[in-house]
PDB file of C-alpha atoms in Angstrom:
ATOM      1  CA  MET A1193       6.272  15.813   7.831  1.00 64.00           C
ATOM      2  CA  SER A1194       3.133  16.569   5.808  1.00 71.00           C
ATOM      3  CA  GLN A1195      -0.323  15.380   6.800  1.00 75.00           C
ATOM      4  CA  PRO A1196      -1.611  12.574   4.519  1.00 86.00           C
ATOM      5  CA  ALA A1197      -4.902  12.874   2.688  1.00 84.00           C
ATOM      6  CA  LEU A1198      -7.666  11.867   5.089  1.00 91.00           C
ATOM      7  CA  THR A1199     -11.429  11.656   5.051  1.00 90.00           C
ATOM      8  CA  SER A1200     -13.323  13.741   7.600  1.00 94.00           C
ATOM      9  CA  TYR A1201     -13.693  10.653   9.792  1.00 94.00           C
ATOM     10  CA  GLN A1202      -9.995   9.822   9.546  1.00 92.00           C
ATOM     11  CA  GLY A1203      -9.208  13.410  10.491  1.00 94.00           C
ATOM     12  CA  ASP A1204     -11.308  12.953  13.635  1.00 93.00           C
ATOM     13  CA  VAL A1205      -9.480   9.703  14.416  1.00 93.00           C
ATOM     14  CA  ALA A1206      -6.102  11.395  13.959  1.00 94.00           C
ATOM     15  CA  ALA A1207      -7.221  14.223  16.258  1.00 94.00           C
ATOM     16  CA  TYR A1208      -8.329  11.668  18.858  1.00 91.00           C
ATOM     17  CA  TRP A1209      -4.925   9.961  18.913  1.00 92.00           C
ATOM     18  CA  ASN A1210      -3.002  13.229  18.749  1.00 93.00           C
ATOM     19  CA  ALA A1211      -4.796  14.298  21.926  1.00 92.00           C
ATOM     20  CA  GLU A1212      -4.633  10.899  23.628  1.00 85.00           C
ATOM     21  CA  ALA A1213      -2.497  10.620  26.759  1.00 78.00           C
ATOM     22  CA  ASP A1214      -4.050   7.544  28.318  1.00 75.00           C
ATOM     23  CA  PRO A1215      -2.020   6.275  31.295  1.00 74.00           C
ATOM     24  CA  VAL A1216      -2.880   2.708  30.363  1.00 80.00           C
ATOM     25  CA  ASN A1217      -0.620   3.144  27.310  1.00 79.00           C
ATOM     26  CA  ILE A1218       2.048   5.414  28.780  1.00 87.00           C
ATOM     27  CA  ARG A1219       2.542   3.925  32.229  1.00 88.00           C
ATOM     28  CA  LEU A1220       2.616   0.342  30.984  1.00 89.00           C
ATOM     29  CA  GLY A1221       5.161   1.224  28.290  1.00 91.00           C
ATOM     30  CA  GLU A1222       7.429   2.775  30.884  1.00 92.00           C
ATOM     31  CA  VAL A1223       7.914  -0.679  32.426  1.00 93.00           C
ATOM     32  CA  ASP A1224      10.495  -1.651  29.779  1.00 94.00           C
ATOM     33  CA  GLY A1225      10.309   0.994  27.031  1.00 90.00           C
ATOM     34  CA  TYR A1226       8.014  -0.922  24.665  1.00 94.00           C
ATOM     35  CA  PHE A1227       4.898   1.205  24.261  1.00 94.00           C
ATOM     36  CA  HIS A1228       1.890  -0.791  23.060  1.00 94.00           C
ATOM     37  CA  HIS A1229      -1.567   0.241  21.888  1.00 90.00           C
ATOM     38  CA  HIS A1230      -3.331  -3.079  22.269  1.00 94.00           C
ATOM     39  CA  TYR A1231      -4.530  -5.531  24.898  1.00 96.00           C
ATOM     40  CA  GLY A1232      -3.152  -8.647  26.539  1.00 98.00           C
ATOM     41  CA  ILE A1233      -3.525 -12.407  26.682  1.00 98.00           C
ATOM     42  CA  GLY A1234      -2.708 -15.047  29.255  1.00 98.00           C
ATOM     43  CA  ASP A1235      -3.153 -15.559  32.967  1.00 98.00           C
ATOM     44  CA  PRO A1236      -1.949 -12.938  35.463  1.00 97.00           C
ATOM     45  CA  ALA A1237       0.868 -13.925  37.795  1.00 97.00           C
ATOM     46  CA  PRO A1238      -0.411 -15.693  40.932  1.00 96.00           C
ATOM     47  CA  GLY A1239      -1.296 -13.214  43.655  1.00 96.00           C
ATOM     48  CA  VAL A1240      -0.507 -10.157  41.545  1.00 96.00           C
ATOM     49  CA  ALA A1241      -3.903  -8.522  42.146  1.00 91.00           C
ATOM     50  CA  GLU A1242      -3.049  -8.281  45.856  1.00 92.00           C
ATOM     51  CA  ALA A1243       0.608  -7.364  45.358  1.00 93.00           C
ATOM     52  CA  GLY A1244       0.181  -3.614  44.843  1.00 91.00           C
ATOM     53  CA  ASP A1245      -0.339  -1.298  41.914  1.00 91.00           C
ATOM     54  CA  ASP A1246       3.206  -1.404  40.541  1.00 93.00           C
ATOM     55  CA  ALA A1247       3.036  -5.188  40.340  1.00 96.00           C
ATOM     56  CA  VAL A1248      -0.318  -5.027  38.549  1.00 96.00           C
ATOM     57  CA  ILE A1249       1.022  -2.500  36.033  1.00 95.00           C
ATOM     58  CA  ALA A1250       4.056  -4.660  35.307  1.00 96.00           C
ATOM     59  CA  ASP A1251       1.897  -7.746  34.830  1.00 97.00           C
ATOM     60  CA  LEU A1252      -0.566  -5.992  32.535  1.00 97.00           C
ATOM     61  CA  HIS A1253       2.404  -4.954  30.403  1.00 96.00           C
ATOM     62  CA  ARG A1254       3.715  -8.531  30.413  1.00 97.00           C
ATOM     63  CA  LEU A1255       0.357  -9.766  29.106  1.00 98.00           C
ATOM     64  CA  GLU A1256       0.302  -7.099  26.379  1.00 96.00           C
ATOM     65  CA  SER A1257       3.826  -8.072  25.322  1.00 97.00           C
ATOM     66  CA  ALA A1258       2.720 -11.714  25.241  1.00 98.00           C
ATOM     67  CA  GLN A1259       0.003 -10.709  22.783  1.00 98.00           C
ATOM     68  CA  ALA A1260       2.511  -8.877  20.572  1.00 98.00           C
ATOM     69  CA  ASN A1261       4.899 -11.804  20.636  1.00 98.00           C
ATOM     70  CA  LEU A1262       2.142 -14.224  19.626  1.00 98.00           C
ATOM     71  CA  LEU A1263       1.458 -12.022  16.612  1.00 98.00           C
ATOM     72  CA  LEU A1264       5.158 -12.030  15.729  1.00 98.00           C
ATOM     73  CA  ASP A1265       5.229 -15.823  16.094  1.00 98.00           C
ATOM     74  CA  ASN A1266       2.873 -15.980  13.126  1.00 98.00           C
ATOM     75  CA  LEU A1267       4.793 -13.705  10.761  1.00 98.00           C
ATOM     76  CA  GLY A1268       6.938 -15.162   8.004  1.00 96.00           C
ATOM     77  CA  PHE A1269       7.608 -15.248   4.282  1.00 96.00           C
ATOM     78  CA  ALA A1270       6.856 -18.100   1.861  1.00 91.00           C
ATOM     79  CA  GLY A1271       6.640 -20.544   4.725  1.00 81.00           C
ATOM     80  CA  GLY A1272       9.929 -19.576   6.335  1.00 92.00           C
ATOM     81  CA  PRO A1273      11.124 -17.323   9.143  1.00 94.00           C
ATOM     82  CA  LEU A1274      11.904 -13.651   8.750  1.00 97.00           C
ATOM     83  CA  GLY A1275      15.477 -12.398   8.834  1.00 97.00           C
ATOM     84  CA  PRO A1276      17.631  -9.299   8.317  1.00 97.00           C
ATOM     85  CA  GLY A1277      17.027  -9.356   4.555  1.00 97.00           C
ATOM     86  CA  HIS A1278      13.276  -8.967   4.920  1.00 98.00           C
ATOM     87  CA  ARG A1279      11.107  -5.858   5.132  1.00 98.00           C
ATOM     88  CA  VAL A1280       7.924  -5.682   7.211  1.00 98.00           C
ATOM     89  CA  LEU A1281       5.144  -3.155   7.797  1.00 98.00           C
ATOM     90  CA  ASP A1282       3.366  -2.304  11.051  1.00 98.00           C
ATOM     91  CA  ALA A1283       0.069  -0.808   9.804  1.00 98.00           C
ATOM     92  CA  GLY A1284      -1.433   1.450  12.459  1.00 97.00           C
ATOM     93  CA  CYS A1285       1.772   1.312  14.483  1.00 97.00           C
ATOM     94  CA  GLY A1286       0.837   3.449  17.480  1.00 95.00           C
ATOM     95  CA  ARG A1287       3.923   4.337  19.494  1.00 96.00           C
ATOM     96  CA  GLY A1288       5.910   1.532  17.865  1.00 97.00           C
ATOM     97  CA  GLY A1289       6.129  -1.188  20.500  1.00 97.00           C
ATOM     98  CA  SER A1290       5.475  -4.113  18.165  1.00 97.00           C
ATOM     99  CA  SER A1291       7.792  -2.672  15.504  1.00 98.00           C
ATOM    100  CA  PHE A1292      10.734  -2.630  17.903  1.00 98.00           C
ATOM    101  CA  LEU A1293       9.949  -6.137  19.118  1.00 98.00           C
ATOM    102  CA  ALA A1294       9.933  -7.337  15.487  1.00 98.00           C
ATOM    103  CA  HIS A1295      13.276  -5.732  14.698  1.00 98.00           C
ATOM    104  CA  HIS A1296      14.811  -7.077  17.902  1.00 98.00           C
ATOM    105  CA  ARG A1297      13.622 -10.608  17.143  1.00 97.00           C
ATOM    106  CA  PHE A1298      14.192 -10.853  13.387  1.00 98.00           C
ATOM    107  CA  GLY A1299      16.698  -8.111  12.559  1.00 98.00           C
ATOM    108  CA  CYS A1300      14.408  -7.123   9.686  1.00 98.00           C
ATOM    109  CA  ARG A1301      13.785  -3.662   8.296  1.00 98.00           C
ATOM    110  CA  VAL A1302      10.567  -2.254   9.765  1.00 98.00           C
ATOM    111  CA  ASP A1303       8.296   0.526   8.548  1.00 98.00           C
ATOM    112  CA  GLY A1304       5.426   1.741  10.693  1.00 98.00           C
ATOM    113  CA  VAL A1305       2.563   3.972   9.587  1.00 98.00           C
ATOM    114  CA  SER A1306       0.071   6.021  11.571  1.00 97.00           C
ATOM    115  CA  ILE A1307      -2.170   9.002  10.858  1.00 97.00           C
ATOM    116  CA  SER A1308      -1.253  10.439  14.271  1.00 96.00           C
ATOM    117  CA  ALA A1309       1.701  12.840  14.092  1.00 96.00           C
ATOM    118  CA  LYS A1310       2.072  12.543  17.860  1.00 96.00           C
ATOM    119  CA  GLN A1311       2.501   8.780  17.650  1.00 96.00           C
ATOM    120  CA  VAL A1312       4.890   8.942  14.690  1.00 98.00           C
ATOM    121  CA  ASN A1313       7.111  11.552  16.355  1.00 97.00           C
ATOM    122  CA  PHE A1314       7.195   9.543  19.578  1.00 96.00           C
ATOM    123  CA  ALA A1315       8.080   6.310  17.757  1.00 98.00           C
ATOM    124  CA  ASN A1316      10.833   7.922  15.661  1.00 98.00           C
ATOM    125  CA  GLU A1317      12.343   9.428  18.809  1.00 98.00           C
ATOM    126  CA  GLN A1318      12.339   5.937  20.295  1.00 97.00           C
ATOM    127  CA  ALA A1319      14.093   4.572  17.199  1.00 98.00           C
ATOM    128  CA  THR A1320      16.806   7.219  17.535  1.00 98.00           C
ATOM    129  CA  GLN A1321      17.246   6.529  21.241  1.00 97.00           C
ATOM    130  CA  ARG A1322      17.530   2.800  20.531  1.00 97.00           C
ATOM    131  CA  GLY A1323      20.091   3.392  17.762  1.00 98.00           C
ATOM    132  CA  VAL A1324      17.990   1.629  15.115  1.00 98.00           C
ATOM    133  CA  ALA A1325      16.650   4.585  13.109  1.00 98.00           C
ATOM    134  CA  ASP A1326      18.440   3.277  10.016  1.00 98.00           C
ATOM    135  CA  ARG A1327      16.372   0.061  10.201  1.00 98.00           C
ATOM    136  CA  VAL A1328      13.126   1.074  11.923  1.00 98.00           C
ATOM    137  CA  ALA A1329      11.266   4.107  10.550  1.00 98.00           C
ATOM    138  CA  PHE A1330       7.811   5.511  11.187  1.00 98.00           C
ATOM    139  CA  HIS A1331       5.791   7.482   8.662  1.00 98.00           C
ATOM    140  CA  LEU A1332       2.855   9.861   8.929  1.00 97.00           C
ATOM    141  CA  ALA A1333       0.735   8.033   6.374  1.00 97.00           C
ATOM    142  CA  ASN A1334      -2.684   6.576   5.715  1.00 96.00           C
ATOM    143  CA  MET A1335      -2.449   2.779   5.778  1.00 97.00           C
ATOM    144  CA  LEU A1336      -4.911   2.691   2.863  1.00 97.00           C
ATOM    145  CA  ASP A1337      -2.420   4.629   0.722  1.00 96.00           C
ATOM    146  CA  THR A1338       1.025   4.548   2.330  1.00 97.00           C
ATOM    147  CA  GLY A1339       3.102   5.647  -0.652  1.00 96.00           C
ATOM    148  CA  LEU A1340       5.474   2.760   0.099  1.00 98.00           C
ATOM    149  CA  PRO A1341       6.769   0.574  -2.749  1.00 98.00           C
ATOM    150  CA  ALA A1342       4.512  -2.191  -4.030  1.00 98.00           C
ATOM    151  CA  GLY A1343       5.561  -5.816  -3.702  1.00 98.00           C
ATOM    152  CA  GLU A1344       8.505  -5.160  -1.368  1.00 97.00           C
ATOM    153  CA  PHE A1345       7.073  -6.274   1.972  1.00 98.00           C
ATOM    154  CA  HIS A1346       7.493  -9.803   3.264  1.00 98.00           C
ATOM    155  CA  SER A1347       5.079  -9.423   6.193  1.00 98.00           C
ATOM    156  CA  ILE A1348       2.448  -6.892   7.220  1.00 98.00           C
ATOM    157  CA  TRP A1349       0.401  -6.748  10.386  1.00 98.00           C
ATOM    158  CA  ASN A1350      -2.422  -4.828  11.998  1.00 98.00           C
ATOM    159  CA  ASN A1351      -2.565  -5.078  15.763  1.00 98.00           C
ATOM    160  CA  GLU A1352      -6.015  -3.841  16.787  1.00 97.00           C
ATOM    161  CA  SER A1353      -6.131  -1.144  14.112  1.00 97.00           C
ATOM    162  CA  THR A1354      -8.401  -2.613  11.418  1.00 98.00           C
ATOM    163  CA  MET A1355     -11.572  -1.184  13.001  1.00 97.00           C
ATOM    164  CA  TYR A1356     -10.721   2.292  11.726  1.00 96.00           C
ATOM    165  CA  VAL A1357     -10.927   1.462   8.003  1.00 97.00           C
ATOM    166  CA  ASP A1358     -12.930  -0.404   5.382  1.00 97.00           C
ATOM    167  CA  LEU A1359     -11.535  -3.937   5.257  1.00 98.00           C
ATOM    168  CA  TYR A1360     -11.835  -4.328   1.492  1.00 98.00           C
ATOM    169  CA  ASP A1361      -9.822  -1.144   0.985  1.00 98.00           C
ATOM    170  CA  LEU A1362      -7.291  -2.177   3.623  1.00 98.00           C
ATOM    171  CA  PHE A1363      -6.656  -5.661   2.288  1.00 98.00           C
ATOM    172  CA  ALA A1364      -6.413  -4.357  -1.269  1.00 98.00           C
ATOM    173  CA  ALA A1365      -3.699  -1.957  -0.076  1.00 98.00           C
ATOM    174  CA  HIS A1366      -1.870  -4.724   1.788  1.00 98.00           C
ATOM    175  CA  ALA A1367      -2.060  -7.091  -1.183  1.00 98.00           C
ATOM    176  CA  ARG A1368      -0.354  -4.427  -3.320  1.00 98.00           C
ATOM    177  CA  LEU A1369       2.476  -4.014  -0.823  1.00 98.00           C
ATOM    178  CA  LEU A1370       3.054  -7.697  -0.071  1.00 98.00           C
ATOM    179  CA  ALA A1371       5.361  -9.810  -2.180  1.00 98.00           C
ATOM    180  CA  ARG A1372       3.865 -13.063  -3.431  1.00 97.00           C
ATOM    181  CA  GLY A1373       4.210 -15.502  -0.541  1.00 97.00           C
ATOM    182  CA  GLY A1374       4.142 -12.717   2.001  1.00 98.00           C
ATOM    183  CA  ARG A1375       2.292 -13.151   5.275  1.00 98.00           C
ATOM    184  CA  TYR A1376      -0.403 -10.906   6.709  1.00 98.00           C
ATOM    185  CA  VAL A1377      -1.416 -11.147  10.373  1.00 98.00           C
ATOM    186  CA  THR A1378      -4.026  -9.333  12.384  1.00 98.00           C
ATOM    187  CA  ILE A1379      -5.148  -9.563  15.970  1.00 98.00           C
ATOM    188  CA  THR A1380      -8.509  -7.897  16.297  1.00 98.00           C
ATOM    189  CA  GLY A1381     -11.799  -7.714  18.072  1.00 98.00           C
ATOM    190  CA  CYS A1382     -14.774  -8.495  15.850  1.00 98.00           C
ATOM    191  CA  TYR A1383     -18.445  -8.909  16.478  1.00 97.00           C
ATOM    192  CA  ASN A1384     -19.783 -12.430  16.223  1.00 95.00           C
ATOM    193  CA  ASP A1385     -22.186 -13.005  13.318  1.00 94.00           C
ATOM    194  CA  VAL A1386     -23.686 -15.981  15.165  1.00 94.00           C
ATOM    195  CA  TYR A1387     -24.858 -13.569  17.868  1.00 92.00           C
ATOM    196  CA  GLY A1388     -26.689 -11.310  15.411  1.00 87.00           C
ATOM    197  CA  GLN A1389     -26.488  -9.105  12.339  1.00 87.00           C
ATOM    198  CA  ILE A1390     -25.501  -5.923  14.165  1.00 92.00           C
ATOM    199  CA  PRO A1391     -23.106  -5.253  17.059  1.00 94.00           C
ATOM    200  CA  SER A1392     -24.437  -5.768  20.573  1.00 96.00           C
ATOM    201  CA  LYS A1393     -24.964  -2.807  22.900  1.00 96.00           C
ATOM    202  CA  ALA A1394     -21.620  -3.521  24.591  1.00 97.00           C
ATOM    203  CA  VAL A1395     -19.771  -3.576  21.259  1.00 97.00           C
ATOM    204  CA  SER A1396     -21.517  -0.336  20.287  1.00 97.00           C
ATOM    205  CA  THR A1397     -20.215   1.151  23.540  1.00 98.00           C
ATOM    206  CA  ILE A1398     -16.684   0.138  22.517  1.00 97.00           C
ATOM    207  CA  ASN A1399     -17.193   1.767  19.102  1.00 96.00           C
ATOM    208  CA  ALA A1400     -18.314   5.006  20.705  1.00 96.00           C
ATOM    209  CA  HIS A1401     -15.476   5.020  23.245  1.00 94.00           C
ATOM    210  CA  TYR A1402     -12.712   4.617  20.640  1.00 92.00           C
ATOM    211  CA  GLU A1403     -14.476   6.345  17.726  1.00 92.00           C
ATOM    212  CA  CYS A1404     -14.092   3.179  15.686  1.00 95.00           C
ATOM    213  CA  GLY A1405     -16.262   0.700  13.788  1.00 96.00           C
ATOM    214  CA  VAL A1406     -15.779  -2.929  14.840  1.00 97.00           C
ATOM    215  CA  HIS A1407     -16.293  -5.264  11.874  1.00 98.00           C
ATOM    216  CA  SER A1408     -18.091  -8.588  11.789  1.00 98.00           C
ATOM    217  CA  ARG A1409     -16.044 -11.773  11.787  1.00 97.00           C
ATOM    218  CA  ARG A1410     -17.263 -12.840   8.361  1.00 97.00           C
ATOM    219  CA  THR A1411     -16.272  -9.497   6.807  1.00 98.00           C
ATOM    220  CA  TYR A1412     -12.614 -10.251   7.556  1.00 98.00           C
ATOM    221  CA  PHE A1413     -12.675 -13.490   5.601  1.00 98.00           C
ATOM    222  CA  ALA A1414     -14.756 -12.112   2.733  1.00 98.00           C
ATOM    223  CA  ALA A1415     -12.440  -9.123   2.319  1.00 98.00           C
ATOM    224  CA  MET A1416      -9.351 -11.362   2.435  1.00 98.00           C
ATOM    225  CA  ALA A1417     -10.783 -13.691  -0.203  1.00 98.00           C
ATOM    226  CA  ALA A1418     -11.452 -10.699  -2.445  1.00 98.00           C
ATOM    227  CA  ASN A1419      -7.839  -9.571  -2.200  1.00 98.00           C
ATOM    228  CA  ARG A1420      -5.652 -12.662  -2.692  1.00 98.00           C
ATOM    229  CA  LEU A1421      -5.136 -13.265   1.038  1.00 98.00           C
ATOM    230  CA  VAL A1422      -5.651 -16.927   1.970  1.00 98.00           C
ATOM    231  CA  PRO A1423      -6.072 -17.654   5.714  1.00 98.00           C
ATOM    232  CA  VAL A1424      -3.623 -20.251   6.999  1.00 97.00           C
ATOM    233  CA  ARG A1425      -4.288 -19.922  10.727  1.00 98.00           C
ATOM    234  CA  VAL A1426      -7.154 -18.642  12.878  1.00 98.00           C
ATOM    235  CA  ILE A1427      -6.859 -18.592  16.669  1.00 98.00           C
ATOM    236  CA  ASP A1428      -9.724 -17.616  18.942  1.00 98.00           C
ATOM    237  CA  LEU A1429      -8.088 -15.642  21.754  1.00 98.00           C
ATOM    238  CA  THR A1430     -11.326 -14.629  23.479  1.00 98.00           C
ATOM    239  CA  ALA A1431     -10.888 -16.851  26.536  1.00 98.00           C
ATOM    240  CA  ALA A1432      -7.198 -15.920  26.723  1.00 98.00           C
ATOM    241  CA  THR A1433      -7.887 -12.173  26.926  1.00 98.00           C
ATOM    242  CA  ILE A1434     -10.621 -12.206  29.591  1.00 98.00           C
ATOM    243  CA  PRO A1435      -8.158 -12.544  32.545  1.00 98.00           C
ATOM    244  CA  TYR A1436      -6.277  -9.471  31.276  1.00 98.00           C
ATOM    245  CA  TRP A1437      -9.468  -7.423  31.272  1.00 98.00           C
ATOM    246  CA  GLU A1438     -10.461  -8.656  34.714  1.00 97.00           C
ATOM    247  CA  LEU A1439      -7.088  -7.583  36.097  1.00 97.00           C
ATOM    248  CA  ARG A1440      -7.166  -4.247  34.291  1.00 96.00           C
ATOM    249  CA  ALA A1441     -10.673  -3.502  35.614  1.00 96.00           C
ATOM    250  CA  ARG A1442      -9.253  -3.574  39.152  1.00 93.00           C
ATOM    251  CA  SER A1443      -6.175  -1.505  38.337  1.00 94.00           C
ATOM    252  CA  SER A1444      -5.329   2.180  38.657  1.00 92.00           C
ATOM    253  CA  VAL A1445      -5.298   2.532  34.843  1.00 91.00           C
ATOM    254  CA  ALA A1446      -8.870   1.353  34.315  1.00 93.00           C
ATOM    255  CA  THR A1447     -10.692   3.673  31.900  1.00 92.00           C
ATOM    256  CA  GLY A1448     -14.271   2.548  32.413  1.00 95.00           C
ATOM    257  CA  ILE A1449     -14.511   0.603  29.160  1.00 97.00           C
ATOM    258  CA  GLU A1450     -13.455  -2.675  30.788  1.00 97.00           C
ATOM    259  CA  GLU A1451     -16.999  -3.843  31.591  1.00 98.00           C
ATOM    260  CA  ALA A1452     -18.085  -3.485  27.940  1.00 98.00           C
ATOM    261  CA  PHE A1453     -15.230  -5.739  26.843  1.00 98.00           C
ATOM    262  CA  LEU A1454     -15.835  -8.287  29.586  1.00 98.00           C
ATOM    263  CA  SER A1455     -19.605  -8.516  29.109  1.00 98.00           C
ATOM    264  CA  SER A1456     -19.398  -8.805  25.314  1.00 98.00           C
ATOM    265  CA  TYR A1457     -16.632 -11.422  25.440  1.00 98.00           C
ATOM    266  CA  LYS A1458     -18.572 -13.448  27.990  1.00 98.00           C
ATOM    267  CA  ASP A1459     -21.955 -13.283  26.242  1.00 97.00           C
ATOM    268  CA  GLY A1460     -20.426 -14.277  22.898  1.00 96.00           C
ATOM    269  CA  SER A1461     -21.257 -11.111  20.991  1.00 97.00           C
ATOM    270  CA  PHE A1462     -17.587 -10.114  20.654  1.00 98.00           C
ATOM    271  CA  GLN A1463     -14.550 -12.221  19.771  1.00 98.00           C
ATOM    272  CA  TYR A1464     -10.812 -11.665  19.891  1.00 98.00           C
ATOM    273  CA  LEU A1465      -9.106 -13.369  16.946  1.00 98.00           C
ATOM    274  CA  LEU A1466      -5.695 -13.845  15.411  1.00 98.00           C
ATOM    275  CA  ILE A1467      -5.901 -14.365  11.654  1.00 98.00           C
ATOM    276  CA  ALA A1468      -2.815 -15.183   9.564  1.00 98.00           C
ATOM    277  CA  ALA A1469      -3.067 -15.228   5.770  1.00 98.00           C
ATOM    278  CA  ASP A1470      -0.681 -15.675   2.855  1.00 98.00           C
ATOM    279  CA  ARG A1471      -0.582 -13.439  -0.234  1.00 98.00           C
ATOM    280  CA  VAL A1472      -1.056 -15.661  -3.293  1.00 97.00           C
TER     281      VAL A1472
END
């Protein structure tokens, strides 16, 4: 497995994720074997905060899976549902949780790409253990230049991974891979242009913590328009994610970044959006 061509910054990002062993990703994934690298939506179970740490961990994982399933709800091809004859791409796949959920739900062929060899090896081991390696495969690849065949993908998604790349470059790459009528979906944090022209201090703290660059909301839509991606659905999930962060802040897997997310969501400088767009 050869390392893809990366910029110096991308090399630093790959090194970050190759070294990452955050319990908030590992311990939550151990609940049911679906390892996510994103956040959650929805209300915690009643009384869970007082029910003990294991209950909190299980509920945080439930909320993260709810987020992944909402993303999958919005996938499709030419207005119809996905099925076994379709091929989809998980761009910035992490340890593969959403990819396995997609295959389980739709029966489709799934490719995942990451620049982290650690993540790719982990996800491929999971595919082998699940007996789906012939249908779900993970590649050490740059999502800006995957080497995968153009026009063969019926859906592509980024789940909290767009902040590591230039959006114009990313959406140009996705538009090449998507068949006409294919669906692109992202769930992402973005800074709110109404708040100001630059990220708030809290959003800058998030950037520094994850070595990423959160984009403005308007940049998403401008970059989509420039690359034949027409938004068909936008859902503001900001209010829906705040209870997850409040629960996580009181948990044993808190990392210290929770307050930056909570303060920026509550003051309006940061938003959590789902955007679905069709390739025309």
